[in-house]
Tab-separated table of C-alpha atoms in Angstrom:
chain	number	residue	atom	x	y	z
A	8	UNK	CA	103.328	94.399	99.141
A	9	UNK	CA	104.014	95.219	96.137
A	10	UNK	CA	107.430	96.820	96.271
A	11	UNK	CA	110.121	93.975	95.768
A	12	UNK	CA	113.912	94.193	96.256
A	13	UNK	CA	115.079	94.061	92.572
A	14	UNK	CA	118.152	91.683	92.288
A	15	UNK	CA	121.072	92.404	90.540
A	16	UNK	CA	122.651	89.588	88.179
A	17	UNK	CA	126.354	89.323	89.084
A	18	UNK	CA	127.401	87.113	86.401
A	19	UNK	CA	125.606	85.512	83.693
A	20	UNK	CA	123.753	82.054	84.415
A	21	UNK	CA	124.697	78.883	82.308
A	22	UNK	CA	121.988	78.106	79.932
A	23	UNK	CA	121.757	75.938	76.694
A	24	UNK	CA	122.745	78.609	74.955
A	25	UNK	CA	122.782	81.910	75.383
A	26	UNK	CA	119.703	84.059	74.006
A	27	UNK	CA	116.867	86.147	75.943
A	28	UNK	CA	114.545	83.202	75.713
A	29	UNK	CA	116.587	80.827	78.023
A	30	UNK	CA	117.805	83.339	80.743
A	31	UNK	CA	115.254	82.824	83.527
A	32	UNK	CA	113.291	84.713	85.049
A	33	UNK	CA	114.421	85.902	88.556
A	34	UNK	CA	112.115	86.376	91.442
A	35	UNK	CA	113.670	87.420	95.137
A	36	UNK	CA	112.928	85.495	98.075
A	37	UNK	CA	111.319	88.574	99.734
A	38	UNK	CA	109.183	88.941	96.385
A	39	UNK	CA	108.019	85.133	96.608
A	40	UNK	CA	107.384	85.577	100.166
A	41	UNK	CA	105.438	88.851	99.991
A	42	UNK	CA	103.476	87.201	96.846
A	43	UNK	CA	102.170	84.172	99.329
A	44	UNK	CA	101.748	86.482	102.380
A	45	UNK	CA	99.689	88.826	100.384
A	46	UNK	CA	97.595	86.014	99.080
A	47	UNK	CA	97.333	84.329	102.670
A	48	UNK	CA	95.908	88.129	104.297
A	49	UNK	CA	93.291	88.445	101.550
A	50	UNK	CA	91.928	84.564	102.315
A	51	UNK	CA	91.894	85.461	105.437
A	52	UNK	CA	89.697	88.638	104.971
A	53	UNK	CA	87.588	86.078	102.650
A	54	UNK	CA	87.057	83.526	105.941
A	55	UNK	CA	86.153	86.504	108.415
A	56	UNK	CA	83.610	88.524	105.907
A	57	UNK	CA	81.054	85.174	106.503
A	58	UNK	CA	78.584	85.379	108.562
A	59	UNK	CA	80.046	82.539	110.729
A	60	UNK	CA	76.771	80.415	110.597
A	61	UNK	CA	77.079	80.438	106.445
A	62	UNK	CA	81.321	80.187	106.548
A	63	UNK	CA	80.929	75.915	107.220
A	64	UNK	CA	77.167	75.788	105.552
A	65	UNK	CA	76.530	77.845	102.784
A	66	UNK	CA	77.273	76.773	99.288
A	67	UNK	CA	76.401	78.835	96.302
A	68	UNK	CA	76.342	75.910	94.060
A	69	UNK	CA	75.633	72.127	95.105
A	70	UNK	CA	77.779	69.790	95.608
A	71	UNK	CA	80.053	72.836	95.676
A	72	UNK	CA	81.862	72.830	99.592
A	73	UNK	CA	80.826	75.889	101.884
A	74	UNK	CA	84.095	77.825	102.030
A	75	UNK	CA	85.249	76.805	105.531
A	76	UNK	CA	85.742	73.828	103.881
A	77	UNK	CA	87.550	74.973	101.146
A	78	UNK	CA	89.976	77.045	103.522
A	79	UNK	CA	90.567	74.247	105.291
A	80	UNK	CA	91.877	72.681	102.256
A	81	UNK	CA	93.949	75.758	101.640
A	82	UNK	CA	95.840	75.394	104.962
A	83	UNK	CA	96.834	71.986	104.315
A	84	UNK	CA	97.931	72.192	100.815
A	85	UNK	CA	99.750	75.132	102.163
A	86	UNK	CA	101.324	73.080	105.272
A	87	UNK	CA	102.100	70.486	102.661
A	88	UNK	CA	103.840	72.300	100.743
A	89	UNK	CA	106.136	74.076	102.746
A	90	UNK	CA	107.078	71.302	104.881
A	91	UNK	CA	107.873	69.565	101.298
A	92	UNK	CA	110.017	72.489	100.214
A	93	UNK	CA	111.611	72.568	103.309
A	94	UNK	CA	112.229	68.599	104.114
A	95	UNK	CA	111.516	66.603	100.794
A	96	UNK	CA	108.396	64.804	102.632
A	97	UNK	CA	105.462	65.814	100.412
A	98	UNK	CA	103.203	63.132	102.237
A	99	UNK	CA	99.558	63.033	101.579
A	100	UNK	CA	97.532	65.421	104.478
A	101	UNK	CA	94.778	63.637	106.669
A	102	UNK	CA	92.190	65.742	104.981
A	103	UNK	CA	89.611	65.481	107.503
A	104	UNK	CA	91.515	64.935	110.259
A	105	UNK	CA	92.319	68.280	112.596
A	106	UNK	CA	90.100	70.132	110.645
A	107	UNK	CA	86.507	71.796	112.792
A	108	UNK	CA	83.835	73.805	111.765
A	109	UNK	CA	85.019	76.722	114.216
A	110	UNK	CA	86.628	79.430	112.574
A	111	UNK	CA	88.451	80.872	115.525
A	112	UNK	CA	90.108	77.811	115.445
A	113	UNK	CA	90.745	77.838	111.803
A	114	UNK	CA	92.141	81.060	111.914
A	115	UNK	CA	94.211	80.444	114.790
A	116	UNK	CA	96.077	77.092	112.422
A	117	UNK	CA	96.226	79.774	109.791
A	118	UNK	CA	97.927	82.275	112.070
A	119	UNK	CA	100.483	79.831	113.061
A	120	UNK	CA	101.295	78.726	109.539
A	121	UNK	CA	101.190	81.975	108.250
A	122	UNK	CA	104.254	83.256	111.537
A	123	UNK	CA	106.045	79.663	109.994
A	124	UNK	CA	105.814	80.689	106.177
A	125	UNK	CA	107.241	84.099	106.831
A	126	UNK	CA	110.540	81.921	109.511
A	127	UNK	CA	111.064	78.860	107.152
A	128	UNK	CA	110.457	79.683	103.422
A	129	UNK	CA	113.630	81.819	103.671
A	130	UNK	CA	115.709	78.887	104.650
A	131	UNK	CA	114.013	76.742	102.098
A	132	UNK	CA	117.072	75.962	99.402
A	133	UNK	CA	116.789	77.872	96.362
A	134	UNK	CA	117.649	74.965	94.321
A	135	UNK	CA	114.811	73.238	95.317
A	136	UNK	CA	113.163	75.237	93.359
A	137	UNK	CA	114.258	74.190	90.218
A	138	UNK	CA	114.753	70.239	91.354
A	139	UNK	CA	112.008	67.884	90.184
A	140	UNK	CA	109.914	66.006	93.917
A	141	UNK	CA	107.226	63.414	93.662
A	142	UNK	CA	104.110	65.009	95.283
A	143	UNK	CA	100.802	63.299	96.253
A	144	UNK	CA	99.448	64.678	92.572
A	145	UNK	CA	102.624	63.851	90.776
A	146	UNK	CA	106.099	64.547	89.748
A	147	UNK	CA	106.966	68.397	89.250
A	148	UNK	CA	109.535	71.263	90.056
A	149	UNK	CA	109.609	72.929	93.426
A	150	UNK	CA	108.472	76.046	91.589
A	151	UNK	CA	105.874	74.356	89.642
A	152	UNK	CA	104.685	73.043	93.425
A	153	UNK	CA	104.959	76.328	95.328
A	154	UNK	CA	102.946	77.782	92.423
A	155	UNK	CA	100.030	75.591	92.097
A	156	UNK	CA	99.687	75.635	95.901
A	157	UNK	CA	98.819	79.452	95.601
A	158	UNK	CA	96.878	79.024	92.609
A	159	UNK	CA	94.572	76.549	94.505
A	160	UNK	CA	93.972	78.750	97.284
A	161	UNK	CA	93.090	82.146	94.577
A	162	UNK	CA	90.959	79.062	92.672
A	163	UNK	CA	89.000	78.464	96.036
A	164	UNK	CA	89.202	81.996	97.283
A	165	UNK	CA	87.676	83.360	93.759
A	166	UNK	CA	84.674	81.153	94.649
A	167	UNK	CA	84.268	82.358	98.113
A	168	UNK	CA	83.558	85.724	96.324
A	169	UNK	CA	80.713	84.529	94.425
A	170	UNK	CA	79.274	82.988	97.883
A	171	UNK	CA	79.727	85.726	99.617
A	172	UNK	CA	77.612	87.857	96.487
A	173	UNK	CA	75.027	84.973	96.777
A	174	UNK	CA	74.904	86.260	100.604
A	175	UNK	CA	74.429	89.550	99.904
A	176	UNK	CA	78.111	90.480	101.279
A	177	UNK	CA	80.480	92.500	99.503
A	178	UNK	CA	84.153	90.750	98.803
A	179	UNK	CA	87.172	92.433	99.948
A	180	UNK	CA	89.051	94.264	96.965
A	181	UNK	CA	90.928	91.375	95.348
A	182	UNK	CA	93.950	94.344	94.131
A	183	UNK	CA	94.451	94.641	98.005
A	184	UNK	CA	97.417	92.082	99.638
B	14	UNK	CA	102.370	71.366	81.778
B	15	UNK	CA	103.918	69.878	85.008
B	16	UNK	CA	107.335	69.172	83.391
B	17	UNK	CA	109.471	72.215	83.228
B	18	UNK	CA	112.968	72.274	82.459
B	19	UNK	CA	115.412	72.850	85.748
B	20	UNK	CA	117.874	75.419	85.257
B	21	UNK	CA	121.866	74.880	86.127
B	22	UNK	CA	123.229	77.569	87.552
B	23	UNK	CA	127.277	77.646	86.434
B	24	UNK	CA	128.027	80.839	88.347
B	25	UNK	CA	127.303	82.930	91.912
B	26	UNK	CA	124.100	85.802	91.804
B	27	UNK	CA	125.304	88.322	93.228
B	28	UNK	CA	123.481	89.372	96.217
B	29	UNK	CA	123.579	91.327	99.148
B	30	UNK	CA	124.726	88.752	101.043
B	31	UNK	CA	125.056	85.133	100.871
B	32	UNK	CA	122.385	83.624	103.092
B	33	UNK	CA	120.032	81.484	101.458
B	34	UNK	CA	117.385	84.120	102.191
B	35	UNK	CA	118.841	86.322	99.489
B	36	UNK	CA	119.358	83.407	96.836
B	37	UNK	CA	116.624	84.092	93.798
B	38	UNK	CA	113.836	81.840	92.906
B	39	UNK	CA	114.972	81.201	89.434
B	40	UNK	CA	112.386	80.084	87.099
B	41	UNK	CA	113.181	79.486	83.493
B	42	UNK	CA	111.322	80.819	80.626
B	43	UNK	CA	110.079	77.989	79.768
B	44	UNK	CA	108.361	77.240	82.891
B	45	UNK	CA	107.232	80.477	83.299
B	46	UNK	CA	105.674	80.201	79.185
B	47	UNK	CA	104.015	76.901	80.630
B	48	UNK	CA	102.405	78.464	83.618
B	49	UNK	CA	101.047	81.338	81.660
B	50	UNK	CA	99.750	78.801	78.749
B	51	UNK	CA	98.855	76.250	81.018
B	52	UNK	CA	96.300	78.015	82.702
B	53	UNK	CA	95.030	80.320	79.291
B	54	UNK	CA	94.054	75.934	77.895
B	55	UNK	CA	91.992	75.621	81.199
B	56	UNK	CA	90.492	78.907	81.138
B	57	UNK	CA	89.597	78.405	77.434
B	58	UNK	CA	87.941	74.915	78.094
B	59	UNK	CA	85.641	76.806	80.797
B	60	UNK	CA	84.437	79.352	77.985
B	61	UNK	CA	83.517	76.366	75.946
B	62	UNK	CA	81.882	74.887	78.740
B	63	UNK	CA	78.816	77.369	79.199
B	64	UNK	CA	75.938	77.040	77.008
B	65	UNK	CA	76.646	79.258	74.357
B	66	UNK	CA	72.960	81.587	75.227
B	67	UNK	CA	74.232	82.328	79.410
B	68	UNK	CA	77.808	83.240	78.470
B	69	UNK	CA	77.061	86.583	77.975
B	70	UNK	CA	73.791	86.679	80.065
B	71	UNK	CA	73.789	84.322	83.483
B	72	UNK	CA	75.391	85.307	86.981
B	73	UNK	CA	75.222	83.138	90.073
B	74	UNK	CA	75.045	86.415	91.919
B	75	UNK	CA	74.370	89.695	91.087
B	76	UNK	CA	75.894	92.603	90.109
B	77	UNK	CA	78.428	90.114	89.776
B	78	UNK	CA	79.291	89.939	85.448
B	79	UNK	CA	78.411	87.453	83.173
B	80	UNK	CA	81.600	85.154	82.448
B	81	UNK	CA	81.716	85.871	78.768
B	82	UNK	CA	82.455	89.897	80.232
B	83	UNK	CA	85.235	88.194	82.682
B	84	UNK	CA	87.042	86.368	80.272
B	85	UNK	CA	86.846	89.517	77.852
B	86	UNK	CA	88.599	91.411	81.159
B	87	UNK	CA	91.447	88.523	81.227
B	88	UNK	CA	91.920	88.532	77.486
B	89	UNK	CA	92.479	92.582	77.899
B	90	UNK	CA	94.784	92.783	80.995
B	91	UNK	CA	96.591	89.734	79.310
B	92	UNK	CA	97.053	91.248	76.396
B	93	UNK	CA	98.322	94.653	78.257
B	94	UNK	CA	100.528	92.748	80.185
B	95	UNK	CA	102.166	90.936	77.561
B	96	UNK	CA	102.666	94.528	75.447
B	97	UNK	CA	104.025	95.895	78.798
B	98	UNK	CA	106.393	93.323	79.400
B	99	UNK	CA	107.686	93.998	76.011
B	100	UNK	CA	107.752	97.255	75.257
B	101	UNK	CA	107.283	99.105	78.965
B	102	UNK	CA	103.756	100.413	77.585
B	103	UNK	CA	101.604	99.616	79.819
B	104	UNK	CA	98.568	101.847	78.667
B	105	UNK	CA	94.747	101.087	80.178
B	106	UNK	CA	92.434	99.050	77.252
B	107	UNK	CA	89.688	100.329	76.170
B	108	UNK	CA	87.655	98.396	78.207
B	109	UNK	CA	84.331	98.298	76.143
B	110	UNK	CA	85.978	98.725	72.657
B	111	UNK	CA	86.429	96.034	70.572
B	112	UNK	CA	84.555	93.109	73.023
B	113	UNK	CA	81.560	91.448	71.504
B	114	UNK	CA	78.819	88.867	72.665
B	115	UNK	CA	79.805	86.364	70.238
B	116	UNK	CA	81.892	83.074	71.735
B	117	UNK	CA	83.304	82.575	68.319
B	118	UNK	CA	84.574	86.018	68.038
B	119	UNK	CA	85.762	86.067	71.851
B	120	UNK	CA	87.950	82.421	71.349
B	121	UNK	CA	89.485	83.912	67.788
B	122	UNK	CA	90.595	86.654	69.689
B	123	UNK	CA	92.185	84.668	72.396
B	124	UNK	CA	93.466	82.019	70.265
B	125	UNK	CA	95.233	85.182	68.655
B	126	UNK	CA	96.995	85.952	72.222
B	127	UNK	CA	97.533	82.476	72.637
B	128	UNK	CA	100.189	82.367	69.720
B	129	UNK	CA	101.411	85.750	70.424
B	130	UNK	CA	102.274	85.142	73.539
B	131	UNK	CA	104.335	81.514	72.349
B	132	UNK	CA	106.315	83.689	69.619
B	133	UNK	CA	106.642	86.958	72.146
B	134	UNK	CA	107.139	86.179	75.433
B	135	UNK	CA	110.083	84.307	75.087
B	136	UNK	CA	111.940	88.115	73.671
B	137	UNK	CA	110.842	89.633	77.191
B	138	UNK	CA	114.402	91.288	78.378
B	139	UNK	CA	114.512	89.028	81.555
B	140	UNK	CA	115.538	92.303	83.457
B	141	UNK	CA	111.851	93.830	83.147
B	142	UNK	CA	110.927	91.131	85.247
B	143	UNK	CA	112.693	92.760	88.151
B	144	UNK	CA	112.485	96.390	86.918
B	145	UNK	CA	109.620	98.467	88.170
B	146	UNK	CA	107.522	99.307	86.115
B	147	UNK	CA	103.929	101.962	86.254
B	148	UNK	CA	100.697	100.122	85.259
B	149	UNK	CA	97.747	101.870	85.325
B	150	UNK	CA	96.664	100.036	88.698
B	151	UNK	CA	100.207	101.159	90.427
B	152	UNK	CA	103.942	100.836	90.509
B	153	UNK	CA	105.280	97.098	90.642
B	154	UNK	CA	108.048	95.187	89.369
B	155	UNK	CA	107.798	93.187	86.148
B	156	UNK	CA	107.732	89.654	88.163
B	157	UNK	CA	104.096	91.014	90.349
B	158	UNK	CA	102.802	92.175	87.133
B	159	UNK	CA	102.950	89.299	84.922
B	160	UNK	CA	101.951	87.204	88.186
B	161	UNK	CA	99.298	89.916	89.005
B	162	UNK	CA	97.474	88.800	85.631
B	163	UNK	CA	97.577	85.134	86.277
B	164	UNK	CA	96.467	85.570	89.449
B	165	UNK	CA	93.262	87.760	87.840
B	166	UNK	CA	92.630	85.016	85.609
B	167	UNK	CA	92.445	82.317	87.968
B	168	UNK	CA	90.265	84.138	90.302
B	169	UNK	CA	87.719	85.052	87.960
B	170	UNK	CA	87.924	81.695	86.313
B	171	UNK	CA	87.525	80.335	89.664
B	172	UNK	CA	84.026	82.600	89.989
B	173	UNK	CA	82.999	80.471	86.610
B	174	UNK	CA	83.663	77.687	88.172
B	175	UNK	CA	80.605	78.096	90.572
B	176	UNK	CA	78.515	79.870	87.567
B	177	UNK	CA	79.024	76.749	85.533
B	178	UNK	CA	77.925	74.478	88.993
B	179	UNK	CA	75.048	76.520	89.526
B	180	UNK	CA	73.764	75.413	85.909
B	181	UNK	CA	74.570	71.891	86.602
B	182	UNK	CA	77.180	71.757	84.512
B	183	UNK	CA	80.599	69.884	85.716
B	184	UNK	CA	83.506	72.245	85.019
B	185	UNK	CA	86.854	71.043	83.907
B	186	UNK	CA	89.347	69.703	86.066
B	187	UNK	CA	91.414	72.778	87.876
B	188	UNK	CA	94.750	70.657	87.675
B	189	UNK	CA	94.364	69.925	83.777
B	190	UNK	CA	96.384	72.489	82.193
């Protein structure tokens, strides 16, 4: 994952002016995609390496969540945001609502999203990326939003790793995607 | 943090095609600056946060490291990625050398980064972030490197998240950057 397709610039982008510091930085759809994807496999590793009687019970650190509960969160900030990338509707998730304490069915809604990340973000505009949307946490860039959704879920899954230590278990290598 | 400047794009990238699948994410500089910054505040609010006698000394779960030895591992690859970016010298820290026990000593030392990284990252050749490029850990383009070392800091930041609830301390919010 981590071979992208390097993109070659064309013609020069219209900036305020024209030194390094305000030519952007340009990332490929296939390297966004594989960044996300990467991330999702490793969470998922994370939510199968509990033993599943700990993965909706265990918490290394009251009031922390157990992490079945935290991956659940994960899915929907996930589904939230690229339904909001795609469409513009960045509505608010039912948190609790749809969400079990059976991982096969976790992992199943994970499986699904993950097969409609890897169809829809490619169709997903690229200016969107740039454009400013008013999400349930406030008003930000598509990039800053597609960002701090994959942040969250490396936030979570970094404390799933010190759970699974509490346990006993041994993570799997963060490096691999 | 959440307010980054949208980019105008006056001409074509030239692509391999002209699907919206092979359109760039374009993200400026200065949203990629407030990214990197954002989360080096947060991360630097969670060192303060530990009672200065278990930053060097308490785990939640063994073997896993103190977070005073963490954040010395962020500062490092952060500062190697930053060099790398700029010069295409990516050589492996010294791991051990030059990291100390002493918070002060630790926060001058990232403070020091801090600025650097203001005043340097903005000369980055915006190229290198698609170029590949050979870090000790592996081949990658310049984009999965620089996003490789976020990602390392929020996931071990994450981990001191739960060391900071297992001493009943409340850590700072995750979406204050």
């Amino acid at each position: 994952m981590l071979t992208g397709i390097p993109v070659t610039l064309g013609a020069e982008v219209k900036m305020k002016n024209t030194s390094t510091a305000d030519s952007p930085v340009i990332v490929s759809p296939e390297q966004f995609l594989d960044h996300w994807q990467g991330h999702r496999r490793l969470t998922r590793r994370v939510i199968e390496a509990f033993p599943e009687d700990q993965l909706f019970t265990f918490t290394a650190a009251p009031p922390m969540r157990p992490f079945g509960e935290l991956a659940w969160e994960i899915h929907q900030v996930s589904a939230l945001t690229l339904t909001g990338l795609l469409t513009g509707d960045w509505s608010m998730p039912d948190w609790r609502g749809g969400v079990s304490q059976d991982r096969a069915e976790l992992l199943r809604q994970w499986d699904e999203l993950t097969a409609r990340i890897g169809a829809e973000l490619p169709q997903v505009d690229p200016a969107f990326f740039s454009q400013l949307h008013n999400l349930p946490w406030g008003e930000m860039s598509g990039w800053v939003a597609a960002i701090y959704n994959i942040d969250n879920e490396i936030h979570h899954r970094g404390q799933g790793y010190v759970y699974l230590r509490a346990l006993g278990i041994e993570p799997p290598p963060f490096y691999e995607r």
